[in-house]
Tab-separated table of C-alpha atoms in Angstrom:
chain	number	residue	atom	x	y	z
A	15	UNK	CA	-32.913	54.399	-60.950
A	16	UNK	CA	-33.082	52.816	-57.429
A	17	UNK	CA	-34.890	49.531	-56.725
A	18	UNK	CA	-37.398	48.976	-53.949
A	19	UNK	CA	-37.368	45.449	-52.375
A	20	UNK	CA	-40.207	44.276	-50.202
A	21	UNK	CA	-40.985	40.986	-48.415
A	22	UNK	CA	-44.643	41.836	-48.371
A	23	UNK	CA	-46.806	40.124	-50.882
A	24	UNK	CA	-47.865	42.469	-53.551
A	25	UNK	CA	-51.435	41.331	-53.452
A	26	UNK	CA	-52.004	39.660	-50.048
A	27	UNK	CA	-49.800	41.782	-47.797
A	28	UNK	CA	-48.442	38.581	-46.054
A	29	UNK	CA	-44.748	38.693	-44.817
A	30	UNK	CA	-43.246	36.070	-47.122
A	31	UNK	CA	-39.879	35.649	-45.347
A	32	UNK	CA	-41.384	35.104	-41.902
A	33	UNK	CA	-43.942	32.728	-43.316
A	34	UNK	CA	-41.285	30.644	-45.069
A	35	UNK	CA	-39.096	30.543	-41.937
A	36	UNK	CA	-42.026	29.365	-39.845
A	37	UNK	CA	-42.922	26.681	-42.378
A	38	UNK	CA	-39.317	25.457	-42.441
A	39	UNK	CA	-39.228	25.388	-38.610
A	40	UNK	CA	-42.492	23.431	-38.519
A	41	UNK	CA	-41.179	20.894	-41.013
A	42	UNK	CA	-37.902	20.559	-39.039
A	43	UNK	CA	-39.574	19.818	-35.695
A	44	UNK	CA	-39.610	16.026	-36.201
A	45	UNK	CA	-35.886	16.136	-36.964
A	46	UNK	CA	-35.162	18.298	-33.923
A	47	UNK	CA	-37.161	15.920	-31.724
A	48	UNK	CA	-35.150	12.972	-33.045
A	49	UNK	CA	-31.858	14.803	-32.417
A	50	UNK	CA	-32.922	15.671	-28.862
A	51	UNK	CA	-34.086	12.120	-28.213
A	52	UNK	CA	-30.825	10.724	-29.588
A	53	UNK	CA	-28.784	12.936	-27.263
A	54	UNK	CA	-30.930	11.841	-24.317
A	55	UNK	CA	-30.508	8.164	-25.209
A	56	UNK	CA	-26.733	8.578	-25.526
A	57	UNK	CA	-26.610	10.174	-22.078
A	58	UNK	CA	-28.621	7.263	-20.684
A	59	UNK	CA	-26.311	4.800	-22.448
A	60	UNK	CA	-23.264	6.460	-20.889
A	61	UNK	CA	-24.871	6.334	-17.442
A	62	UNK	CA	-25.749	2.646	-17.886
A	63	UNK	CA	-22.162	1.871	-18.952
A	64	UNK	CA	-20.769	3.611	-15.871
A	65	UNK	CA	-23.237	1.782	-13.644
A	66	UNK	CA	-22.298	-1.543	-15.244
A	67	UNK	CA	-18.603	-0.877	-14.629
A	68	UNK	CA	-19.300	-0.034	-10.982
A	69	UNK	CA	-21.374	-3.194	-10.520
A	70	UNK	CA	-18.618	-5.326	-12.057
A	71	UNK	CA	-16.055	-3.751	-9.717
A	72	UNK	CA	-18.250	-4.572	-6.720
A	73	UNK	CA	-18.697	-8.138	-7.962
A	74	UNK	CA	-14.957	-8.637	-8.355
A	75	UNK	CA	-14.333	-7.230	-4.881
A	76	UNK	CA	-17.049	-9.486	-3.495
A	77	UNK	CA	-15.410	-12.550	-5.010
A	78	UNK	CA	-12.162	-11.676	-3.213
A	79	UNK	CA	-14.039	-11.704	0.086
A	80	UNK	CA	-14.746	-15.375	-0.494
A	81	UNK	CA	-11.028	-16.163	-0.314
A	82	UNK	CA	-10.350	-17.250	3.270
A	83	UNK	CA	-6.622	-16.746	2.826
A	84	UNK	CA	-7.195	-13.030	2.382
A	85	UNK	CA	-8.216	-12.673	6.031
A	86	UNK	CA	-5.350	-14.786	7.367
A	87	UNK	CA	-2.526	-13.309	5.319
A	88	UNK	CA	0.197	-11.704	7.419
A	89	UNK	CA	3.004	-9.469	6.227
A	90	UNK	CA	6.038	-8.179	8.094
A	91	UNK	CA	7.454	-4.697	7.617
A	92	UNK	CA	10.294	-2.830	9.257
A	93	UNK	CA	10.794	0.893	9.718
A	94	UNK	CA	14.523	0.612	8.969
A	95	UNK	CA	15.491	-2.189	6.600
A	96	UNK	CA	19.167	-1.242	6.932
A	97	UNK	CA	19.151	-2.423	10.557
A	98	UNK	CA	16.501	-5.124	10.553
A	99	UNK	CA	14.632	-7.234	8.022
A	100	UNK	CA	11.568	-9.292	8.834
A	101	UNK	CA	9.842	-12.230	7.160
A	102	UNK	CA	6.735	-14.184	8.094
A	103	UNK	CA	6.900	-17.888	8.890
A	104	UNK	CA	4.117	-19.988	10.327
A	105	UNK	CA	1.078	-18.210	11.750
A	106	UNK	CA	2.319	-15.347	13.941
A	107	UNK	CA	-0.008	-13.232	16.040
A	108	UNK	CA	-0.440	-9.764	14.487
A	109	UNK	CA	1.308	-7.165	16.629
A	110	UNK	CA	3.855	-4.366	16.644
A	111	UNK	CA	7.288	-5.162	18.004
A	112	UNK	CA	9.949	-2.639	18.960
A	113	UNK	CA	13.480	-3.881	18.376
A	114	UNK	CA	16.537	-1.971	19.549
A	115	UNK	CA	19.794	-3.113	17.886
A	116	UNK	CA	22.510	-3.376	20.515
A	117	UNK	CA	25.485	-4.722	18.616
A	118	UNK	CA	26.325	-5.232	14.978
A	119	UNK	CA	27.949	-8.339	13.577
A	120	UNK	CA	31.683	-8.617	14.011
A	121	UNK	CA	34.244	-10.486	11.977
A	122	UNK	CA	35.556	-13.738	13.407
A	123	UNK	CA	39.231	-14.566	13.532
A	124	UNK	CA	40.703	-18.026	13.994
A	125	UNK	CA	44.302	-18.508	15.155
A	126	UNK	CA	46.549	-21.544	14.975
A	127	UNK	CA	49.870	-22.453	16.515
A	128	UNK	CA	52.853	-20.562	15.178
A	129	UNK	CA	54.845	-21.671	12.127
A	130	UNK	CA	58.460	-20.986	11.317
A	131	UNK	CA	57.610	-19.258	8.058
A	132	UNK	CA	54.857	-18.839	5.515
A	133	UNK	CA	56.494	-21.495	3.340
A	134	UNK	CA	57.098	-24.065	6.088
A	135	UNK	CA	55.511	-27.416	5.338
A	136	UNK	CA	52.994	-28.802	7.781
A	137	UNK	CA	54.001	-32.186	9.084
A	138	UNK	CA	51.883	-35.287	8.835
A	139	UNK	CA	49.124	-35.721	11.355
A	140	UNK	CA	45.605	-34.599	12.164
A	141	UNK	CA	44.526	-30.993	11.829
A	142	UNK	CA	42.116	-30.090	14.640
A	143	UNK	CA	40.074	-26.893	14.508
A	144	UNK	CA	38.368	-25.850	17.732
A	145	UNK	CA	37.195	-22.891	19.762
A	146	UNK	CA	38.787	-21.283	22.776
A	147	UNK	CA	42.366	-21.075	23.916
A	148	UNK	CA	42.682	-17.347	24.506
A	149	UNK	CA	39.517	-15.594	25.645
A	150	UNK	CA	36.595	-17.197	27.468
A	151	UNK	CA	33.125	-16.485	26.164
A	152	UNK	CA	31.241	-14.005	28.388
A	153	UNK	CA	28.429	-15.397	30.516
A	154	UNK	CA	25.044	-14.516	29.067
A	155	UNK	CA	22.557	-12.940	31.465
A	156	UNK	CA	19.867	-15.201	30.021
A	157	UNK	CA	21.738	-18.223	31.408
A	158	UNK	CA	21.850	-16.952	34.996
A	159	UNK	CA	19.539	-18.036	37.803
A	160	UNK	CA	18.964	-21.480	36.390
A	161	UNK	CA	18.048	-20.160	32.969
A	162	UNK	CA	15.526	-17.633	34.294
A	163	UNK	CA	17.834	-14.797	33.278
A	164	UNK	CA	18.039	-11.279	34.675
A	165	UNK	CA	15.197	-8.793	34.773
A	166	UNK	CA	15.841	-5.805	32.528
A	167	UNK	CA	16.062	-2.530	34.400
A	168	UNK	CA	18.286	-0.086	36.253
A	169	UNK	CA	20.166	-0.292	39.540
A	170	UNK	CA	21.309	2.597	41.737
A	171	UNK	CA	24.845	2.425	43.150
A	172	UNK	CA	26.029	4.846	45.842
A	173	UNK	CA	29.740	5.077	46.615
A	174	UNK	CA	31.227	5.999	49.995
A	175	UNK	CA	31.499	9.672	49.048
A	176	UNK	CA	27.706	9.807	48.806
A	177	UNK	CA	27.550	10.082	45.004
A	178	UNK	CA	24.951	7.941	43.249
A	179	UNK	CA	24.434	6.729	39.692
A	180	UNK	CA	21.607	4.878	38.000
A	181	UNK	CA	23.190	2.117	35.934
A	182	UNK	CA	21.066	1.264	32.893
A	183	UNK	CA	21.183	-2.491	32.314
A	184	UNK	CA	18.111	-2.764	30.108
A	185	UNK	CA	20.226	-3.586	27.086
A	186	UNK	CA	22.968	-5.647	28.744
A	187	UNK	CA	23.439	-9.071	27.179
A	188	UNK	CA	26.187	-10.591	29.294
A	189	UNK	CA	28.219	-10.093	32.459
A	190	UNK	CA	30.834	-8.075	30.589
A	191	UNK	CA	28.139	-5.570	29.608
A	192	UNK	CA	27.169	-5.196	33.274
A	193	UNK	CA	30.765	-4.647	34.359
A	194	UNK	CA	31.360	-2.115	31.591
A	195	UNK	CA	28.205	-0.161	32.448
A	196	UNK	CA	29.294	0.175	36.080
A	197	UNK	CA	32.967	0.855	35.405
A	198	UNK	CA	32.325	3.550	32.792
A	199	UNK	CA	29.924	5.550	34.943
A	200	UNK	CA	31.322	9.030	35.558
A	201	UNK	CA	29.051	9.778	38.511
A	202	UNK	CA	30.535	7.245	40.922
A	203	UNK	CA	34.026	5.939	41.647
A	204	UNK	CA	33.320	2.223	41.843
A	205	UNK	CA	34.932	-0.717	40.073
A	206	UNK	CA	33.000	-3.899	39.332
A	207	UNK	CA	34.846	-7.181	38.823
A	208	UNK	CA	33.673	-10.731	38.250
A	209	UNK	CA	34.801	-13.201	40.867
A	210	UNK	CA	33.638	-16.732	40.280
A	211	UNK	CA	29.875	-16.694	40.005
A	212	UNK	CA	29.474	-13.261	41.602
A	213	UNK	CA	30.092	-9.584	40.917
A	214	UNK	CA	32.221	-7.713	43.455
A	215	UNK	CA	32.038	-3.926	43.834
A	216	UNK	CA	35.152	-2.044	44.925
A	217	UNK	CA	34.859	1.540	46.212
A	218	UNK	CA	37.776	3.682	45.092
A	219	UNK	CA	36.852	6.942	46.829
A	220	UNK	CA	38.597	6.310	50.142
A	221	UNK	CA	35.773	8.286	51.774
A	222	UNK	CA	33.570	7.337	54.713
A	223	UNK	CA	30.748	9.794	54.188
A	224	UNK	CA	28.257	7.127	53.135
A	225	UNK	CA	27.973	3.392	52.753
A	226	UNK	CA	28.651	1.577	49.501
A	227	UNK	CA	25.144	0.462	48.592
A	228	UNK	CA	23.054	-0.937	45.756
A	229	UNK	CA	19.314	-0.379	45.357
A	230	UNK	CA	16.623	-1.223	42.851
A	231	UNK	CA	15.175	1.521	40.638
A	232	UNK	CA	11.417	1.838	40.079
A	233	UNK	CA	10.650	-1.352	41.946
A	234	UNK	CA	12.642	-3.614	39.640
A	235	UNK	CA	14.506	-6.797	40.504
A	236	UNK	CA	17.643	-6.363	38.405
A	237	UNK	CA	19.979	-5.987	41.386
A	238	UNK	CA	18.489	-9.050	43.063
A	239	UNK	CA	18.884	-11.144	39.915
A	240	UNK	CA	22.541	-10.094	39.714
A	241	UNK	CA	23.151	-10.902	43.381
A	242	UNK	CA	23.762	-7.251	44.259
A	243	UNK	CA	20.592	-6.519	46.194
A	244	UNK	CA	21.017	-5.611	49.838
A	245	UNK	CA	24.624	-4.413	49.545
A	246	UNK	CA	25.114	-1.686	52.155
A	247	UNK	CA	28.683	-1.733	53.384
A	248	UNK	CA	30.397	0.964	55.436
C-alpha cells in the first residue's frame, strides 16, 4: 500500500516544516549579526592598516625634506658615455651643456738619435728626454690676440673667379685647423699659408673677374680676430 506524508499537523493544521525553519532562523539571528559585524570590523581594520602605511610613508618622506643636502645635491649625466663622461666636483651651477667632440686622443711617439744596431751599447753619459726636434706644436687659437682668442664663427672667402665659400671655423682649435679648412674647400681655389704671425691667402685661379676678398658671416668677428678682415685685393 502507498504512504501519504504530510507536513501539516494532524490536529492543529500548522505547517511544521515552515515553523521549524522560522524558529531556527530566529535563533540564528544573533550569530548572523555577529558574523556580519565581524566582517565589517575586519574591513575597517584593513582600511586602518592601509591608512597607517600611507601615513608612515608620508612621515618618512617628510623626514627626508629636513635633509639640506638633498636640495643641494648635483649629479652629472651624459647622453653618450662612450664619447664623454662627467663627474661633479665642487658646487657647479645646474645647467645643460652641449659638448661636441672634435678630436679623439692620439698615441704619442718619442724618437731618439739613431743607433748602430738594436744590440749596440749606449755609452756613458747623461740621457736627456725632451720635446721637439721635428715638428713644431701648432699655435692654439685661444693664445692669439693676447690670450683673448678667436671668436668662433664662419668667414666668407671669394676668389678672383667670383666663387665664394663659407669657411666654418666654429670648431677650429689651432692655426693648422684654419689652414686646413680653407685649403680643403672645394668651392674656391685659394691656398692659405702661415707666414710668421699672419695668414696669407694665395689665389690660384689666375682670373680677374673679382677681387680676392674676405668677409664676416652673420655679423661675426672671426675674420678680424684672425687678421683677415678687410682683405679685398684685385
